[in-house]
XYZ file of N, CA and C in Angstrom:
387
model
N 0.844 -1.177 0.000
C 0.000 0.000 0.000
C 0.886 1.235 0.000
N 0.971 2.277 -0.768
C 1.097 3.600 -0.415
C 0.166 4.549 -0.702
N 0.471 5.295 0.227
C -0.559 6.693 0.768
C 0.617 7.623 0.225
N 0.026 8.762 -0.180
C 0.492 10.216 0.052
C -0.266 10.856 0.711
N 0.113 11.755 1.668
C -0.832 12.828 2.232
C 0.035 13.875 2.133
N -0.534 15.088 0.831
C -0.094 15.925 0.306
C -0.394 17.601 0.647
N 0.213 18.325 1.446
C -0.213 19.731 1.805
C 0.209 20.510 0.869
N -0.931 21.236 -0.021
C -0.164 22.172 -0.755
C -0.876 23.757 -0.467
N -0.274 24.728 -0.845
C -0.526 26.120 -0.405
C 0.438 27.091 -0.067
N 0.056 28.246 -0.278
C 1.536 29.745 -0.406
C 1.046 29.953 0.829
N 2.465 29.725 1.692
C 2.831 29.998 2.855
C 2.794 31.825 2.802
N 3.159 32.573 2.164
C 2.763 34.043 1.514
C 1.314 34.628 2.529
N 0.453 33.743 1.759
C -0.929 34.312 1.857
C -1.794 34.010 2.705
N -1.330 34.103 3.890
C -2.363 34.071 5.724
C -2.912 32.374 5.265
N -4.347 32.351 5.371
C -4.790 30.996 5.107
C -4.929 30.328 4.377
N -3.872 30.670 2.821
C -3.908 30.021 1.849
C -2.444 28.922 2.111
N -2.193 28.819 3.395
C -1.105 28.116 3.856
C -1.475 26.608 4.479
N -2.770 26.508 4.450
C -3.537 25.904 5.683
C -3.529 24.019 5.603
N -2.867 23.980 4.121
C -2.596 22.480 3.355
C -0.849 21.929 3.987
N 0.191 23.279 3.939
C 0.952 23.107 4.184
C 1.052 22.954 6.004
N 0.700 23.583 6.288
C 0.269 23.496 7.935
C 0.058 22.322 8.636
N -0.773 22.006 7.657
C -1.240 20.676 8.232
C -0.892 19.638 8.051
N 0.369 19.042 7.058
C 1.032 18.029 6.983
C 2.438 18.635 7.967
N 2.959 19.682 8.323
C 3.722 19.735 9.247
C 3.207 19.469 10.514
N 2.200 19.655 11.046
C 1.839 19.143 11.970
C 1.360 17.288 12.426
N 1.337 17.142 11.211
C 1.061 15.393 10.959
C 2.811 14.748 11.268
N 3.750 15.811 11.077
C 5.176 15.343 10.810
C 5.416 15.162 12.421
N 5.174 16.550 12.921
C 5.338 16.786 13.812
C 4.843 15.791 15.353
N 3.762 15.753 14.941
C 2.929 15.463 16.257
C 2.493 13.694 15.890
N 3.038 12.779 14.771
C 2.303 11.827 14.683
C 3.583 10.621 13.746
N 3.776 9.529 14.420
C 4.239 8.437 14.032
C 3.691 7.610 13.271
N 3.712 7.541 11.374
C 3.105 6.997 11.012
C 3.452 5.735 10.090
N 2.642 5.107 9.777
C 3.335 3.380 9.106
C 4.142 4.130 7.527
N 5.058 3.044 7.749
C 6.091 3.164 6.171
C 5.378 3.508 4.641
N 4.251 3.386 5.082
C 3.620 3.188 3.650
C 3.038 4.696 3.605
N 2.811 5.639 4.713
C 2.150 6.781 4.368
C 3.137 7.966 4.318
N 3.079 8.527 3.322
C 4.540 9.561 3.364
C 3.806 10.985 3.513
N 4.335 11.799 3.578
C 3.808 13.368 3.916
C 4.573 14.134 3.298
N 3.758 15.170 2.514
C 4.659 15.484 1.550
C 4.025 17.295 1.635
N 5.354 18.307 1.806
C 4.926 19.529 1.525
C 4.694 19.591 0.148
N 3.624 20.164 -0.502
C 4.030 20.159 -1.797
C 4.001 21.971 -2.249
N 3.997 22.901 -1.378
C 3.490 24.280 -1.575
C 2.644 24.339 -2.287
N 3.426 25.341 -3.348
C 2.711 25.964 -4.614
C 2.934 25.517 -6.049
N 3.711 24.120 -5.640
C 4.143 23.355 -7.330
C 2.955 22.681 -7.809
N 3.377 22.644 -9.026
C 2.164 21.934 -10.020
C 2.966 20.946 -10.636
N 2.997 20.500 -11.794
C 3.681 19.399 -12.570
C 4.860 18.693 -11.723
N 5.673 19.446 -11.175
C 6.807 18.769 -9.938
C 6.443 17.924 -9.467
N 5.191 17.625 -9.395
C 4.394 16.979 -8.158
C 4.329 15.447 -8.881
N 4.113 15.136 -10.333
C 3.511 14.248 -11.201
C 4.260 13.019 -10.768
N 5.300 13.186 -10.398
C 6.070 11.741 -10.018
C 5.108 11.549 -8.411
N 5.426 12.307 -7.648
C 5.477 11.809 -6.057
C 3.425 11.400 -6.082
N 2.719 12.168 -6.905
C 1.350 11.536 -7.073
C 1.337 10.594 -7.505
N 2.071 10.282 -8.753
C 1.442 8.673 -9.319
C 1.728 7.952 -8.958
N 0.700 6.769 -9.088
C 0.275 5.064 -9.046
C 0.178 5.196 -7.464
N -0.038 5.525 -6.660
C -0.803 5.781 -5.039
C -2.048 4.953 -5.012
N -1.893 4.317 -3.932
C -3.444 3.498 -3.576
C -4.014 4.511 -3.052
N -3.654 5.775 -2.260
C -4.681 6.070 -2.060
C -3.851 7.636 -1.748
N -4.722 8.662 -2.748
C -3.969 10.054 -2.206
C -4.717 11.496 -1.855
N -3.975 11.639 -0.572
C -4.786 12.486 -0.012
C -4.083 14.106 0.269
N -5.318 15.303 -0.146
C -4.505 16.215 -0.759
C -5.367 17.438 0.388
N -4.594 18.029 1.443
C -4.805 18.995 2.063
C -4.577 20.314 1.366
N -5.988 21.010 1.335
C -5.815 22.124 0.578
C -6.593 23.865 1.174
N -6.794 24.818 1.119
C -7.470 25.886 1.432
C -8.540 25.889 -0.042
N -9.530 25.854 -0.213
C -10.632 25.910 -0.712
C -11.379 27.266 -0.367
N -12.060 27.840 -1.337
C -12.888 28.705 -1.272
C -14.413 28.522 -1.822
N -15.218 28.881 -0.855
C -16.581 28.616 -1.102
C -17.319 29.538 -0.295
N -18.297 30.133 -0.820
C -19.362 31.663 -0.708
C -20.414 31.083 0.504
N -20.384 29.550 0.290
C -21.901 28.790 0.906
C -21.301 28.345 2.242
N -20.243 28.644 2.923
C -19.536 28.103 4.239
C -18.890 29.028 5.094
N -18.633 29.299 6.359
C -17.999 29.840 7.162
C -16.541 29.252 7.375
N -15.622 30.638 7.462
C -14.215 30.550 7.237
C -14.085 29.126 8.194
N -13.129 28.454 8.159
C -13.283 27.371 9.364
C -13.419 25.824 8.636
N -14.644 26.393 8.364
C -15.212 24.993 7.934
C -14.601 23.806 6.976
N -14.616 22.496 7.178
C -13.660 21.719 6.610
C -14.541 20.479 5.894
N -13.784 21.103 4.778
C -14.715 20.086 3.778
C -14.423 18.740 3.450
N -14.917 17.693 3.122
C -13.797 16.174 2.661
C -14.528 16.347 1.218
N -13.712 15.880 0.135
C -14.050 15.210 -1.223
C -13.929 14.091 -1.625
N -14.438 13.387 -1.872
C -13.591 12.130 -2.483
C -13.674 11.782 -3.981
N -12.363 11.223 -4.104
C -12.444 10.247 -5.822
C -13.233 11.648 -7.068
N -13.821 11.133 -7.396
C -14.090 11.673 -8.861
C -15.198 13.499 -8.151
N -15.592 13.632 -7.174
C -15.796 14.630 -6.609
C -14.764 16.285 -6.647
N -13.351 15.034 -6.686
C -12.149 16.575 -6.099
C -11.608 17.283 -8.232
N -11.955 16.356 -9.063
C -11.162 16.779 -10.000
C -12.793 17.736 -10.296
N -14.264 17.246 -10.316
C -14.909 17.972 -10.826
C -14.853 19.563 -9.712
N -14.403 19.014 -8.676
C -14.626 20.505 -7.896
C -13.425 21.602 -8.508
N -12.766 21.554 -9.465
C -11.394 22.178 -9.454
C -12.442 22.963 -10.642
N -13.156 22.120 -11.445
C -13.616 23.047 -12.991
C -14.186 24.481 -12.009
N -14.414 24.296 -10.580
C -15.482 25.799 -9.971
C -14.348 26.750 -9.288
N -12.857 26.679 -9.781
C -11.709 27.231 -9.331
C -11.947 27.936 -7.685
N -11.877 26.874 -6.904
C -11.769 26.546 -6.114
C -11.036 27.100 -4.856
N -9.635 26.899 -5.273
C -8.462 26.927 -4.801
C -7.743 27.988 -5.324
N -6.783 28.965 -4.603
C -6.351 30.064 -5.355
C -5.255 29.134 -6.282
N -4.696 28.052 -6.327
C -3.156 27.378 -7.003
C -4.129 25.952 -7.503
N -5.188 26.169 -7.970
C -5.844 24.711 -8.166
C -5.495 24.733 -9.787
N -5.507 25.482 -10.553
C -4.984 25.372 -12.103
C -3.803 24.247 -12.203
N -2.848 24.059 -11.335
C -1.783 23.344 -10.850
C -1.969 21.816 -10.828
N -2.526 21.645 -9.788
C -3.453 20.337 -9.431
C -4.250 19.683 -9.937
N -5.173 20.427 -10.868
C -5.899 20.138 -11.816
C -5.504 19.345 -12.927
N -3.965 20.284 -13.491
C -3.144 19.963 -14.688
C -2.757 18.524 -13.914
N -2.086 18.326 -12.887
C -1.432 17.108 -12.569
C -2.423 15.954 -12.640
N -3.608 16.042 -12.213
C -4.688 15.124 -11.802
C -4.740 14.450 -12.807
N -5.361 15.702 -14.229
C -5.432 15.283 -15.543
C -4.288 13.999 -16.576
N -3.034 15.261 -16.017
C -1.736 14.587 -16.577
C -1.743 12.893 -16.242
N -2.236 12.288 -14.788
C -2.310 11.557 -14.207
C -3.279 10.595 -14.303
N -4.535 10.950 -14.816
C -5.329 10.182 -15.316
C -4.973 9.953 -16.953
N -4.741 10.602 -17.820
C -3.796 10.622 -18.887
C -2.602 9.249 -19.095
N -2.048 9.290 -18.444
C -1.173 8.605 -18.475
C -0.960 7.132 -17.701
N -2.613 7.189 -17.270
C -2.908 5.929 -16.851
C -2.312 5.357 -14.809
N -1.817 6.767 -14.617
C -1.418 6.554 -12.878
C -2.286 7.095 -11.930
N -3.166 7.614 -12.403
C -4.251 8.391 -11.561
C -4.437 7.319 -9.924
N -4.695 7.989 -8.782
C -4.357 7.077 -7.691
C -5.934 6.461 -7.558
N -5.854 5.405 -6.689
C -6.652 4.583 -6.759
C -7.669 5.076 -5.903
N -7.791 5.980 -5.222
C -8.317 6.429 -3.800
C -7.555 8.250 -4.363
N -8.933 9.156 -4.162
C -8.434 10.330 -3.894
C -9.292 11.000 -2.845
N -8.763 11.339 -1.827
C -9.373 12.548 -0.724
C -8.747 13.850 -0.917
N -9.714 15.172 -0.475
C -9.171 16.103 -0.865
C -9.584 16.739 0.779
N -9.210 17.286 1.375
C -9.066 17.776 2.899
C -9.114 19.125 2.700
N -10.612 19.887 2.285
C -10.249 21.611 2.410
C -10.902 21.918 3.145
N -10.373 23.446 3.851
C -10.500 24.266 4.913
C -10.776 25.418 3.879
N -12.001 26.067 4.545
C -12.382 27.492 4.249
C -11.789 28.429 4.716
N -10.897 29.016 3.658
C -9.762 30.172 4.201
C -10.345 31.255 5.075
N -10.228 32.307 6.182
C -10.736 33.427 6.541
C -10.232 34.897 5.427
N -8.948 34.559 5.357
C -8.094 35.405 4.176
C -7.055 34.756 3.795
N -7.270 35.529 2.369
C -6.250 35.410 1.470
C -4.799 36.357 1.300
N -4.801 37.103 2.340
C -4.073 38.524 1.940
C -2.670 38.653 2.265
N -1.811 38.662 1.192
C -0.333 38.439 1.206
C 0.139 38.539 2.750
N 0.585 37.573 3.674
C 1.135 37.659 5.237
C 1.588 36.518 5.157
N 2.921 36.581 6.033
C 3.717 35.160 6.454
C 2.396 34.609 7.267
N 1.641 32.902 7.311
C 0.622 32.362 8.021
C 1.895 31.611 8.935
């Protein structure tokens, strides 16, 4: 089995950090089996195409934006849910993710299992988070 559990987000922009945050704190605070790796991924896109593919199961911490939720709030996606949520640009760096997902189903490695872990940003506004 391998897992990725992937934080991505610009450390830059207050709570658009909130993907990266949270796999340091998984590093930090939690001992986990060989098979699940944790991966900062920031603000890269295509970089990413190796450490995503062929995954049983990959899970992608992100800051999400949505009009219908209070800052806070934490959304789960799963499987074929997280690529259609990207067409409603979503994510301020989801153009990125999107391309990889695609690239990834494309090329026949798309992971077998996808969760997507977003948090409703409070702000977006250029600050070290």
């Amino acid at each position: 089995m391998r897992i990725l559990v992937l934080g991505v987000g610009n450390i830059l922009l207050t709570d658009e950090a909130i993907g990266v945050r949270i796999v340091e704190a998984l590093e930090q605070r939690y001992i986990l089996p060989d098979y699940v790796e944790i991966l900062d991924g920031g603000t890269a896109g295509m970089e990413l195409l190796g450490d995503m593919a062929n995954r049983d199961h990959l899970i992608i911490a992100d800051a999400i934006v949505s009009k219908k939720s209070a800052p806070g709030t934490m959304m789960i996606l799963r499987d074929e849910e997280v690529p259609a949520l990207f067409t409603n640009k979503i994510s301020p760096h989801q153009l990125g993710l999107a391309d990889v997902l695609s690239a990834l189903r494309f090329t026949g490695e798309f992971p077998k299992k996808l969760t997507l872990v977003g948090v409703i940003p409070e702000s977006l506004e250029p600050h070290i988070a």
